[in-house]
Short mmCIF file of C-alpha atoms in Angstrom, two decimals:
data_model
loop_
_atom_site.label_atom_id
_atom_site.label_comp_id
_atom_site.label_asym_id
_atom_site.label_seq_id
_atom_site.Cartn_x
_atom_site.Cartn_y
_atom_site.Cartn_z
CA MET A 1 57.46 -28.34 -6.51
CA SER A 2 60.89 -27.37 -5.31
CA HIS A 3 62.57 -28.77 -2.27
CA LEU A 4 62.29 -25.43 -0.61
CA ALA A 5 58.65 -25.28 -1.35
CA TYR A 6 58.18 -28.73 0.04
CA ALA A 7 60.20 -27.92 3.15
CA ASN A 8 58.30 -24.72 3.73
CA ARG A 9 54.98 -26.25 3.01
CA PRO A 10 52.93 -26.30 6.16
CA HIS A 11 52.87 -29.79 7.47
CA GLN A 12 49.15 -30.21 7.68
CA THR A 13 48.80 -33.78 8.75
CA ASP A 14 45.20 -33.10 9.30
CA ASP A 15 44.73 -31.44 6.01
CA ALA A 16 43.69 -34.17 3.64
CA HIS A 17 43.87 -31.97 0.59
CA ALA A 18 47.47 -30.94 1.19
CA HIS A 19 48.29 -34.53 1.99
CA ILE A 20 46.90 -35.82 -1.27
CA ALA A 21 48.35 -32.95 -3.29
CA LEU A 22 51.81 -33.76 -2.07
CA ILE A 23 51.50 -37.39 -3.00
CA SER A 24 50.09 -36.40 -6.36
CA ALA A 25 53.05 -34.12 -6.96
CA GLY A 26 55.35 -37.04 -6.34
CA PHE A 27 53.63 -39.15 -8.94
CA ASP A 28 53.63 -36.26 -11.37
CA GLY A 29 57.39 -36.06 -11.22
CA GLU A 30 57.37 -32.66 -9.69
CA LEU A 31 59.58 -33.77 -6.81
CA ASP A 32 63.26 -34.56 -7.11
CA ASP A 33 64.59 -37.83 -5.83
CA GLN A 34 65.29 -36.62 -2.35
CA GLU A 35 61.91 -35.01 -2.02
CA LEU A 36 60.28 -38.11 -3.36
CA LEU A 37 62.03 -40.31 -0.82
CA MET A 38 60.98 -37.99 1.97
CA MET A 39 57.43 -38.05 0.76
CA LEU A 40 57.40 -41.84 0.49
CA GLU A 41 58.82 -42.25 3.94
CA ARG A 42 56.36 -39.85 5.43
CA HIS A 43 53.28 -41.06 3.61
CA GLN A 44 54.09 -44.67 2.96
CA SER A 45 51.21 -45.90 4.94
CA ASP A 46 48.82 -43.80 2.89
CA ILE A 47 49.92 -45.14 -0.41
CA ASN A 48 48.64 -48.44 -1.58
CA ALA A 49 48.51 -50.12 -4.88
CA SER A 50 45.17 -48.69 -5.76
CA CYS A 51 46.42 -45.18 -5.25
CA TRP A 52 49.46 -45.80 -7.35
CA GLN A 53 47.37 -47.04 -10.21
CA THR A 54 44.87 -44.26 -9.97
CA TRP A 55 47.37 -41.48 -9.85
CA GLN A 56 49.45 -42.92 -12.60
CA LEU A 57 46.35 -43.23 -14.75
CA ILE A 58 45.42 -39.65 -14.10
CA GLY A 59 48.90 -38.48 -14.91
CA ASP A 60 49.03 -40.45 -18.13
CA THR A 61 45.65 -39.15 -19.17
CA LEU A 62 46.60 -35.58 -18.54
CA ARG A 63 49.85 -35.97 -20.37
CA GLN A 64 48.02 -37.82 -23.16
CA SER A 65 50.75 -40.37 -23.11
CA PRO A 66 50.27 -44.09 -23.48
CA SER A 67 49.85 -45.60 -20.14
CA THR A 68 52.61 -47.86 -19.10
CA HIS A 69 50.14 -49.47 -16.83
CA PRO A 70 47.01 -50.52 -18.61
CA SER A 71 44.14 -48.95 -16.82
CA ARG A 72 41.87 -51.86 -17.33
CA LEU A 73 39.13 -49.33 -16.72
CA ALA A 74 36.26 -51.47 -17.86
CA GLN A 75 37.56 -54.37 -15.90
CA ARG A 76 38.04 -52.30 -12.81
CA VAL A 77 34.59 -50.73 -13.14
CA ALA A 78 33.07 -54.17 -13.49
CA GLU A 79 34.98 -55.35 -10.44
CA GLN A 80 33.89 -52.29 -8.52
CA LEU A 81 30.26 -52.93 -9.45
CA LYS A 82 30.64 -56.55 -8.43
CA HIS A 83 31.77 -55.46 -5.03
CA GLU A 84 29.07 -52.80 -4.72
CA PRO A 85 26.33 -54.01 -2.43
CA THR A 86 22.98 -54.48 -4.08
CA VAL A 87 20.63 -52.03 -2.47
CA LEU A 88 17.26 -53.67 -2.16
CA ALA A 89 16.03 -51.68 0.80
CA PRO A 90 14.01 -48.57 -0.10
CA LYS A 91 15.45 -45.21 0.53
CA PRO A 92 14.52 -43.60 3.78
CA LEU A 93 10.82 -42.79 3.65
CA ARG A 94 11.33 -39.27 4.88
CA ALA A 95 13.74 -38.33 2.13
CA MET A 96 11.74 -39.94 -0.66
CA HIS A 97 8.47 -38.52 0.63
CA LYS A 98 10.03 -35.13 0.90
CA LYS A 99 11.19 -35.25 -2.68
CA ARG A 100 7.82 -36.38 -3.94
CA MET A 101 5.92 -33.82 -1.95
CA MET A 102 8.23 -31.04 -3.01
CA SER A 103 7.74 -32.08 -6.61
CA LEU A 104 4.00 -32.18 -6.09
CA ALA A 105 4.05 -28.82 -4.38
CA ALA A 106 6.11 -27.34 -7.15
CA SER A 107 3.67 -28.73 -9.71
CA VAL A 108 0.73 -27.38 -7.77
CA SER A 109 2.32 -23.99 -7.53
CA VAL A 110 3.04 -23.91 -11.23
CA VAL A 111 -0.51 -24.98 -12.03
CA ALA A 112 -1.79 -22.40 -9.60
CA LEU A 113 0.20 -19.63 -11.15
CA VAL A 114 -0.80 -20.64 -14.64
CA SER A 115 -4.43 -20.97 -13.61
CA TRP A 116 -4.36 -17.64 -11.87
CA SER A 117 -2.89 -15.95 -14.90
CA ALA A 118 -5.36 -17.72 -17.15
CA LEU A 119 -8.19 -16.68 -14.89
CA HIS A 120 -7.12 -13.09 -15.11
CA LEU A 121 -6.86 -13.26 -18.85
CA ALA A 122 -10.18 -15.02 -19.09
CA LEU A 123 -11.81 -12.33 -17.01
CA ILE A 124 -10.30 -9.44 -18.81
CA SER A 125 -10.34 -10.76 -22.32
CA PRO A 126 -14.09 -11.25 -22.66
CA HIS A 127 -14.54 -7.75 -21.38
CA THR A 128 -12.20 -6.38 -23.97
CA THR A 129 -13.75 -8.53 -26.63
CA GLN A 130 -17.22 -7.50 -25.66
CA LEU A 131 -16.28 -3.89 -25.61
CA ALA A 132 -14.56 -4.17 -28.91
CA SER A 133 -17.66 -5.66 -30.40
CA SER A 134 -20.02 -3.44 -28.51
CA ALA A 135 -20.84 -1.23 -31.44
CA PRO A 136 -21.94 -3.66 -34.08
CA ALA A 137 -24.41 -1.24 -35.52
CA SER A 138 -21.94 1.54 -36.07
CA HIS A 139 -21.20 0.47 -39.60
CA ALA A 140 -24.79 0.98 -40.56
CA ILE A 141 -25.35 4.28 -38.80
CA GLN A 142 -24.50 7.52 -40.45
CA ILE A 143 -23.12 10.60 -38.84
CA ALA A 144 -25.93 12.95 -38.01
CA GLN A 145 -25.85 16.72 -38.11
CA ILE A 146 -27.22 18.24 -34.95
CA ASP A 147 -27.17 21.95 -34.31
CA PRO A 148 -24.35 22.59 -31.80
CA ALA A 149 -26.60 24.58 -29.49
CA ARG A 150 -29.20 21.83 -29.42
CA LEU A 151 -26.51 19.24 -28.93
CA ALA A 152 -25.04 21.17 -26.01
CA SER A 153 -28.45 21.45 -24.38
CA PHE A 154 -28.97 17.69 -24.63
CA VAL A 155 -25.60 16.96 -23.11
CA ALA A 156 -26.08 19.48 -20.32
CA ALA A 157 -29.50 18.10 -19.44
CA HIS A 158 -28.15 14.58 -19.48
CA ARG A 159 -25.30 15.50 -17.14
CA ASP A 160 -27.81 16.42 -14.49
CA PHE A 161 -28.45 12.72 -14.09
CA ALA A 162 -25.21 11.18 -15.22
CA LEU A 163 -22.09 10.56 -13.18
CA SER A 164 -20.53 13.72 -14.50
CA ALA A 165 -23.55 15.80 -13.54
CA ASN A 166 -21.82 17.32 -10.56
CA SER A 167 -18.48 17.61 -12.23
CA PRO A 168 -17.20 21.14 -12.52
CA ASP A 169 -17.37 21.06 -16.29
CA THR A 170 -21.14 20.95 -16.16
CA ASP A 171 -22.63 23.65 -18.31
CA THR A 172 -24.36 25.72 -15.67
CA SER A 173 -25.79 28.14 -18.22
CA THR A 174 -28.31 25.54 -19.28
CA GLN A 175 -29.73 25.34 -15.82
CA THR A 176 -30.07 29.04 -15.35
CA THR A 177 -31.81 29.60 -18.64
CA ALA A 178 -34.32 26.83 -18.31
CA GLU A 179 -37.91 27.99 -18.10
CA PRO A 180 -40.84 26.43 -16.28
CA THR A 181 -42.74 23.93 -18.32
CA GLN A 182 -46.13 25.17 -19.39
CA MET B 1 5.88 -31.06 10.08
CA LYS B 2 7.76 -28.36 8.27
CA LEU B 3 7.39 -30.34 5.09
CA TRP B 4 3.65 -30.54 5.46
CA LEU B 5 3.47 -26.86 6.20
CA THR B 6 5.48 -26.18 3.07
CA CYS B 7 3.14 -28.35 1.04
CA LEU B 8 0.15 -26.66 2.59
CA LEU B 9 1.53 -23.27 1.68
CA PHE B 10 2.07 -24.35 -1.89
CA ALA B 11 -1.36 -25.92 -2.02
CA CYS B 12 -2.88 -22.71 -0.71
CA MET B 13 -1.26 -20.60 -3.38
CA PRO B 14 -4.29 -20.67 -5.68
CA ALA B 15 -6.42 -19.42 -2.82
CA TRP B 16 -3.98 -16.64 -2.10
CA ALA B 17 -3.72 -15.71 -5.72
CA ASP B 18 -7.46 -15.83 -6.14
CA ALA B 19 -8.31 -13.87 -3.01
CA PRO B 20 -7.70 -10.39 -4.41
CA THR B 21 -9.78 -11.12 -7.50
CA THR B 22 -12.83 -12.61 -5.86
CA PRO B 23 -14.17 -10.61 -2.96
CA GLY B 24 -16.24 -12.72 -0.64
CA ASP B 25 -19.45 -10.83 -1.18
CA ALA B 26 -19.23 -8.17 -3.84
CA ALA B 27 -22.87 -7.13 -3.46
CA ALA B 28 -22.43 -6.65 0.26
CA TRP B 29 -19.28 -4.58 -0.27
CA LEU B 30 -20.96 -2.35 -2.84
CA ASN B 31 -23.98 -1.87 -0.59
CA ARG B 32 -21.72 -1.06 2.33
CA VAL B 33 -19.92 1.59 0.29
CA ALA B 34 -23.19 3.06 -0.96
CA GLN B 35 -24.63 3.16 2.54
CA ALA B 36 -21.54 4.71 4.12
CA THR B 37 -21.25 7.33 1.41
CA HIS B 38 -24.88 8.35 1.89
CA GLN B 39 -25.12 8.13 5.65
CA LEU B 40 -21.80 9.43 6.93
CA THR B 41 -20.75 13.03 7.39
CA TYR B 42 -17.64 14.22 5.59
CA GLN B 43 -16.10 17.04 3.64
CA GLY B 44 -13.22 17.17 1.24
CA VAL B 45 -11.72 18.28 -2.03
CA PHE B 46 -11.91 16.12 -5.12
CA VAL B 47 -10.56 16.42 -8.62
CA TYR B 48 -12.43 15.65 -11.80
CA GLN B 49 -10.25 14.67 -14.72
CA SER B 50 -11.34 13.76 -18.19
CA GLN B 51 -9.08 13.93 -21.21
CA ASN B 52 -7.77 17.49 -21.17
CA ILE B 53 -10.28 18.74 -18.60
CA MET B 54 -9.35 18.97 -14.96
CA ALA B 55 -11.32 20.77 -12.30
CA ILE B 56 -11.43 20.91 -8.54
CA SER B 57 -14.46 20.90 -6.27
CA HIS B 58 -15.17 20.92 -2.58
CA VAL B 59 -17.97 18.75 -1.31
CA SER B 60 -19.61 18.71 2.09
CA HIS B 61 -22.05 16.05 3.16
CA LEU B 62 -23.95 16.34 6.41
CA VAL B 63 -26.36 13.86 7.89
CA ASP B 64 -28.38 14.92 10.90
CA ASN B 65 -31.86 14.48 12.30
CA ASN B 66 -33.31 16.51 9.44
CA GLY B 67 -31.87 14.26 6.80
CA GLU B 68 -29.14 14.75 4.23
CA ILE B 69 -27.68 17.96 2.95
CA SER B 70 -24.83 18.19 0.47
CA ARG B 71 -23.03 21.14 -0.96
CA LEU B 72 -20.69 21.24 -3.90
CA ASP B 73 -18.51 24.27 -4.54
CA ALA B 74 -16.52 24.67 -7.71
CA LEU B 75 -13.00 25.71 -6.83
CA SER B 76 -12.02 26.13 -10.46
CA GLY B 77 -13.81 27.55 -13.45
CA PRO B 78 -16.88 29.77 -13.17
CA PRO B 79 -17.82 30.10 -9.50
CA HIS B 80 -20.97 28.20 -8.74
CA ALA B 81 -22.33 25.91 -6.10
CA PHE B 82 -24.91 23.18 -5.80
CA LEU B 83 -26.92 22.51 -2.70
CA ARG B 84 -28.95 19.37 -2.32
CA ILE B 85 -31.37 19.12 0.58
CA ASN B 86 -32.88 15.67 0.51
CA ASP B 87 -34.52 15.54 -2.95
CA SER B 88 -34.29 19.22 -3.88
CA VAL B 89 -31.27 20.50 -5.75
CA TYR B 90 -30.32 24.17 -5.88
CA CYS B 91 -27.71 25.78 -8.05
CA SER B 92 -26.21 29.11 -7.12
CA ILE B 93 -24.31 31.13 -9.70
CA HIS B 94 -22.00 33.81 -8.51
CA ASN B 95 -23.43 37.33 -9.00
CA LYS B 96 -26.83 35.96 -9.97
CA PRO B 97 -29.78 36.99 -7.84
CA SER B 98 -31.64 33.74 -8.26
CA SER B 99 -30.90 30.12 -7.67
CA ASP B 100 -32.08 27.28 -9.81
CA ILE B 101 -34.20 24.66 -8.12
CA GLY B 102 -34.86 21.22 -9.38
CA HIS B 103 -36.67 18.32 -7.80
CA ARG B 104 -34.29 15.59 -8.81
CA PRO B 105 -34.49 12.58 -6.57
CA HIS B 106 -31.74 10.88 -8.49
CA HIS B 107 -29.36 13.79 -8.63
CA SER B 108 -26.43 13.18 -6.32
CA PHE B 109 -22.99 14.61 -5.98
CA PHE B 110 -19.82 12.66 -6.02
CA PRO B 111 -19.13 10.53 -4.08
CA GLU B 112 -22.83 9.62 -3.74
CA ILE B 113 -23.08 7.83 -7.03
CA LEU B 114 -23.81 4.23 -6.06
CA PRO B 115 -27.46 3.22 -5.97
CA TYR B 116 -28.83 3.27 -2.46
CA PRO B 117 -30.24 1.55 -0.46
CA ASN B 118 -29.79 -1.53 -2.59
CA THR B 119 -27.46 -1.94 -5.49
CA HIS B 120 -27.57 -4.81 -7.92
CA LEU B 121 -24.51 -3.77 -9.83
CA ASN B 122 -22.92 -7.17 -9.42
CA ASP B 123 -25.74 -8.58 -11.56
CA TYR B 124 -24.39 -6.65 -14.54
CA TYR B 125 -20.74 -6.25 -13.64
CA GLN B 126 -18.19 -8.76 -12.54
CA VAL B 127 -16.54 -7.49 -9.40
CA ARG B 128 -12.83 -8.05 -8.95
CA SER B 129 -10.75 -6.75 -6.11
CA LEU B 130 -7.96 -4.32 -6.88
CA GLY B 131 -6.39 -4.66 -3.46
CA HIS B 132 -5.42 -1.72 -1.34
CA ALA B 133 -4.12 1.72 -2.22
CA LYS B 134 -3.66 5.00 -0.46
CA ILE B 135 -5.91 7.82 -1.58
CA ALA B 136 -6.02 11.19 0.14
CA ASP B 137 -3.97 9.67 2.95
CA HIS B 138 -6.60 6.99 3.53
CA ASP B 139 -6.09 3.28 3.08
CA CYS B 140 -8.60 2.24 0.44
CA GLU B 141 -9.93 -0.99 -0.95
CA GLY B 142 -10.60 -1.03 -4.66
CA VAL B 143 -12.78 -3.10 -6.94
CA LEU B 144 -13.00 -3.35 -10.68
CA LEU B 145 -16.45 -3.56 -12.21
CA ILE B 146 -16.21 -5.47 -15.47
CA PRO B 147 -19.37 -5.35 -17.59
CA ARG B 148 -20.99 -8.71 -18.15
CA ASP B 149 -22.31 -7.66 -21.54
CA ALA B 150 -21.71 -5.14 -24.30
CA TYR B 151 -24.22 -2.56 -23.08
CA ARG B 152 -21.99 -0.76 -20.59
CA TYR B 153 -18.42 0.15 -19.82
CA GLY B 154 -16.34 -0.70 -16.80
CA TYR B 155 -15.55 1.18 -13.62
CA ALA B 156 -12.98 1.11 -10.86
CA LEU B 157 -14.08 2.09 -7.36
CA TRP B 158 -11.95 2.80 -4.32
CA ALA B 159 -13.44 3.19 -0.86
CA ASP B 160 -11.93 3.97 2.51
CA SER B 161 -11.22 0.61 4.09
CA THR B 162 -12.42 1.78 7.50
CA SER B 163 -15.46 3.96 6.85
CA HIS B 164 -16.21 2.63 3.34
CA VAL B 165 -16.79 6.12 1.97
CA LEU B 166 -16.13 6.15 -1.77
CA LEU B 167 -12.96 8.10 -2.48
CA ARG B 168 -12.24 7.41 -6.13
CA LEU B 169 -14.27 6.53 -9.18
CA ILE B 170 -12.65 5.76 -12.51
CA LYS B 171 -14.81 5.37 -15.55
CA LEU B 172 -13.34 3.19 -18.26
CA ASP B 173 -13.88 3.46 -21.96
CA ALA B 174 -14.49 0.87 -24.64
CA HIS B 175 -10.85 -0.18 -24.52
CA GLY B 176 -10.73 -0.51 -20.75
CA GLN B 177 -8.70 2.68 -20.45
CA THR B 178 -9.47 5.51 -18.08
CA ALA B 179 -12.04 7.81 -19.62
CA SER B 180 -12.54 10.02 -16.60
CA GLN B 181 -12.03 9.93 -12.90
CA LEU B 182 -13.19 11.61 -9.76
CA THR B 183 -10.82 11.31 -6.84
CA PHE B 184 -10.47 12.93 -3.46
CA THR B 185 -7.22 14.71 -2.74
CA GLN B 186 -8.27 15.47 0.80
CA ILE B 187 -11.18 14.31 2.90
CA ASP B 188 -12.20 14.68 6.50
CA ILE B 189 -14.58 11.89 7.40
CA GLY B 190 -16.85 12.64 10.34
CA HIS B 191 -16.77 16.42 10.06
CA ALA B 192 -18.72 18.92 7.95
CA PRO B 193 -20.02 22.48 8.27
CA THR B 194 -23.34 23.00 9.98
CA ARG B 195 -26.56 23.06 8.03
CA ALA B 196 -26.74 26.84 8.35
CA GLN B 197 -23.22 27.25 7.06
CA LEU B 198 -23.89 25.03 4.07
CA GLY B 199 -26.86 27.10 2.92
CA ILE B 200 -25.47 30.52 3.67
CA ASP B 201 -25.10 31.59 0.01
CA PHE B 202 -28.55 30.41 -0.96
CA ASN B 203 -30.66 32.16 1.64
CA ASP B 204 -30.67 35.54 -0.07
CA LYS B 205 -31.58 34.26 -3.52
CA SER B 206 -35.01 33.80 -4.96
CA PRO B 207 -35.42 30.39 -6.48
CA ILE B 208 -36.36 29.69 -10.06
CA LYS B 209 -38.19 26.41 -10.21
CA HIS B 210 -38.10 24.27 -13.28
CA ASN B 211 -38.00 20.68 -14.37
CA GLY B 212 -41.31 20.24 -12.60
CA ASN B 213 -43.69 17.44 -13.35
CA GLU B 214 -46.85 19.37 -12.58
CA THR B 215 -48.42 18.66 -15.93
CA ALA B 216 -48.79 15.02 -16.65
CA PRO B 217 -47.37 14.19 -20.05
CA LYS B 218 -50.00 13.48 -22.65
CA THR B 219 -47.90 10.73 -24.03
CA VAL B 220 -46.53 7.84 -22.04
CA TRP B 221 -43.20 6.73 -23.28
CA GLN B 222 -41.63 3.45 -22.50
CA ILE B 223 -38.89 1.22 -23.77
CA THR B 224 -40.30 -2.19 -24.48
CA THR B 225 -36.99 -4.00 -24.27
CA PRO B 226 -34.28 -2.00 -22.54
CA PRO B 227 -30.76 -3.39 -22.29
CA PRO B 228 -30.34 -5.76 -19.32
CA GLY B 229 -30.19 -3.93 -16.02
CA PHE B 230 -31.36 -0.57 -17.29
CA HIS B 231 -34.47 0.64 -15.57
CA HIS B 232 -36.57 3.78 -15.82
CA VAL B 233 -35.58 6.48 -13.35
CA THR B 234 -37.55 9.58 -14.14
CA GLU B 235 -39.49 11.40 -16.80
CA THR B 236 -39.75 15.15 -17.02
CA VAL B 237 -40.99 17.65 -19.54
CA MET B 238 -38.81 20.71 -19.83
CA MET B 239 -37.85 23.59 -22.00
CA LEU B 240 -34.30 23.41 -23.19
CA PRO B 241 -32.34 26.29 -24.67
CA ASP B 242 -32.65 26.56 -28.44
CA HIS B 243 -35.68 24.29 -28.47
CA ALA B 244 -39.01 25.65 -29.61
CA GLN B 245 -41.08 22.91 -28.05
CA PRO B 246 -41.06 21.26 -24.64
CA VAL B 247 -38.85 18.22 -24.56
CA THR B 248 -39.66 15.02 -22.76
CA HIS B 249 -36.63 13.72 -20.92
CA LEU B 250 -36.52 10.05 -19.98
CA VAL B 251 -33.69 8.75 -17.83
CA TYR B 252 -32.62 5.13 -17.62
CA THR B 253 -29.76 3.73 -15.60
CA ASP B 254 -28.24 0.47 -14.50
CA GLY B 255 -26.98 2.14 -11.34
CA LEU B 256 -23.84 3.61 -12.86
CA ALA B 257 -24.30 3.98 -16.58
CA THR B 258 -27.01 6.49 -17.45
CA VAL B 259 -28.88 7.09 -20.68
CA SER B 260 -31.15 10.00 -21.47
CA LEU B 261 -33.78 9.98 -24.16
CA PHE B 262 -35.04 13.33 -25.39
CA ILE B 263 -38.31 13.31 -27.28
CA GLU B 264 -39.52 16.40 -29.04
CA ARG B 265 -42.37 16.98 -31.42
CA GLN B 266 -41.59 18.33 -34.83
CA THR B 267 -43.33 21.61 -35.38
CA GLN B 268 -42.58 21.72 -39.07
CA PRO B 269 -41.94 18.86 -41.45
CA ASN B 270 -38.28 17.93 -41.86
CA THR B 271 -37.17 20.44 -39.26
CA PHE B 272 -34.65 18.02 -37.79
CA HIS B 273 -35.95 14.79 -39.19
CA GLN B 274 -32.83 12.70 -39.42
CA GLN B 275 -31.22 9.54 -38.17
CA GLY B 276 -27.61 9.15 -37.19
CA LEU B 277 -24.85 9.32 -34.66
CA VAL B 278 -22.95 12.21 -33.11
CA GLN B 279 -20.00 11.95 -30.77
CA HIS B 280 -19.46 14.73 -28.27
CA GLY B 281 -16.41 14.01 -26.14
CA GLN B 282 -17.19 10.84 -24.25
CA MET B 283 -20.87 11.22 -25.01
CA LEU B 284 -22.61 9.54 -27.87
CA LEU B 285 -25.85 10.85 -29.28
CA TYR B 286 -28.06 8.72 -31.46
CA THR B 287 -31.04 10.42 -33.01
CA ARG B 288 -33.87 9.05 -35.09
CA PRO B 289 -37.35 10.12 -36.19
CA MET B 290 -40.35 8.43 -34.69
CA GLY B 291 -43.55 9.48 -36.38
CA GLN B 292 -44.03 13.15 -35.63
CA TYR B 293 -41.34 13.04 -32.97
CA GLN B 294 -37.59 13.11 -32.97
CA VAL B 295 -35.89 10.86 -30.42
CA THR B 296 -32.35 11.51 -29.28
CA ALA B 297 -30.56 9.09 -26.96
CA VAL B 298 -27.55 10.43 -25.07
CA GLY B 299 -25.03 8.70 -22.86
CA ALA B 300 -21.43 7.71 -22.31
CA VAL B 301 -22.33 4.14 -23.17
CA PRO B 302 -21.76 1.84 -26.14
CA LEU B 303 -23.66 2.73 -29.26
CA ALA B 304 -25.54 -0.55 -29.08
CA THR B 305 -27.16 0.64 -25.85
CA LEU B 306 -28.39 3.89 -27.37
CA VAL B 307 -29.66 2.20 -30.50
CA MET B 308 -31.48 -0.49 -28.55
CA MET B 309 -33.19 2.08 -26.36
CA ALA B 310 -34.14 4.51 -29.08
CA ASP B 311 -35.33 1.83 -31.45
CA ASN B 312 -37.46 0.11 -28.78
CA LEU B 313 -39.17 3.28 -27.63
CA THR B 314 -42.93 3.20 -27.89
CA SER B 315 -45.62 5.67 -27.02
CA ILE B 316 -49.14 5.44 -25.71
CA GLU B 317 -51.38 8.44 -26.15
CA ARG B 318 -53.40 9.29 -23.10
CA LYS B 319 -57.06 10.06 -23.60
#
């Protein structure tokens, strides 16, 4: 970051991100000496030993250069864990209950959807199966030869009582030529 | 509270999902549709479609103090009309001086196809809701009738959700696909021509009466073990075209699926003495000899149904 850039940078004392970015730039060597001094004077109170170590570690890692300051990562993690308070108290009931119930609800919904789909399949499948197997005798029955006129008369007479009886394709000639039964 | 409501909604999902597939009382719904279709007055235009056949008809149904009267006019094909006054059915052919009369208590026009007053269709079909759809500008409620056995095919019915008049019937085939359908394209529920207007074309024609049952058949035919749900509807003796002898016509139905059995005496040995199957469009015909008779079962039903009926037919000679 150039001096000009630093000078023109909006001084966002309230902007934590800009604040940290500027300090980070100083540790990354992106500031010249004068800029660095200005940054240190302005943000001295924000910089402590921990920050120095952290930023230097990050910089070394990114540059893939041996750290001049051993990170002592494992040691520092162990120390951090040692200082972490042991949480024995349960999490707030509301939050935990909410999570459990949402999980339960999600499970129920999944089961419901699966069951619903299965129910549909179960209802339709037997029908299809039954229909598919509804002509078991067809293999043993031969094709018959019926005179077309006789066949047509059977079909026309049947349509008088079937669902298609009043359909417009009913053969009306059959009805007009029928004679009284003796 | 919101959490519990959320959980309740999730828990209720099966009920929601199941609601459209399990009507509360399928039998009551079917009876309500049958009753409304028979007892309400309406008129409209419906289309019949089957494979490559499509035709249009106009139907009028009037209910007054004198009973029911229905008229069906073909708007396509050869001009003809049917008139049903209670149990008598008339057929008027354009340019013909006479009208055909038949006493057919079970002959009804679409949409009067459901058994009435009581239907037991749900004993032989599973009823599943199809939800709502708009037919002829009417909000309709549909149900799917899934056969419980292999002796019948399925149907889909749609009825006006307010009046419950049947507006669409789809007949399914062995594969569950649409075999044919009858559906209104326009209907006016609550209005129909007057009784005089409905019979105006029939008044000047002399009736030809046939299909009578005046002579009691000498032979009583009955099916010892019909397929479940099929019951005997009627028996007539008639002369059919191209038949030398009178033919006995038995009709069995489960309320929707109908099977006819034609029984004719052989006048000469081996005249048509044969056994086998014929398919005619959606119709199947199964014929077999039975002593000196030839039995032919006809219907748009599975072959197993025809075979079971024809093979279980017995006769009792009256003295």
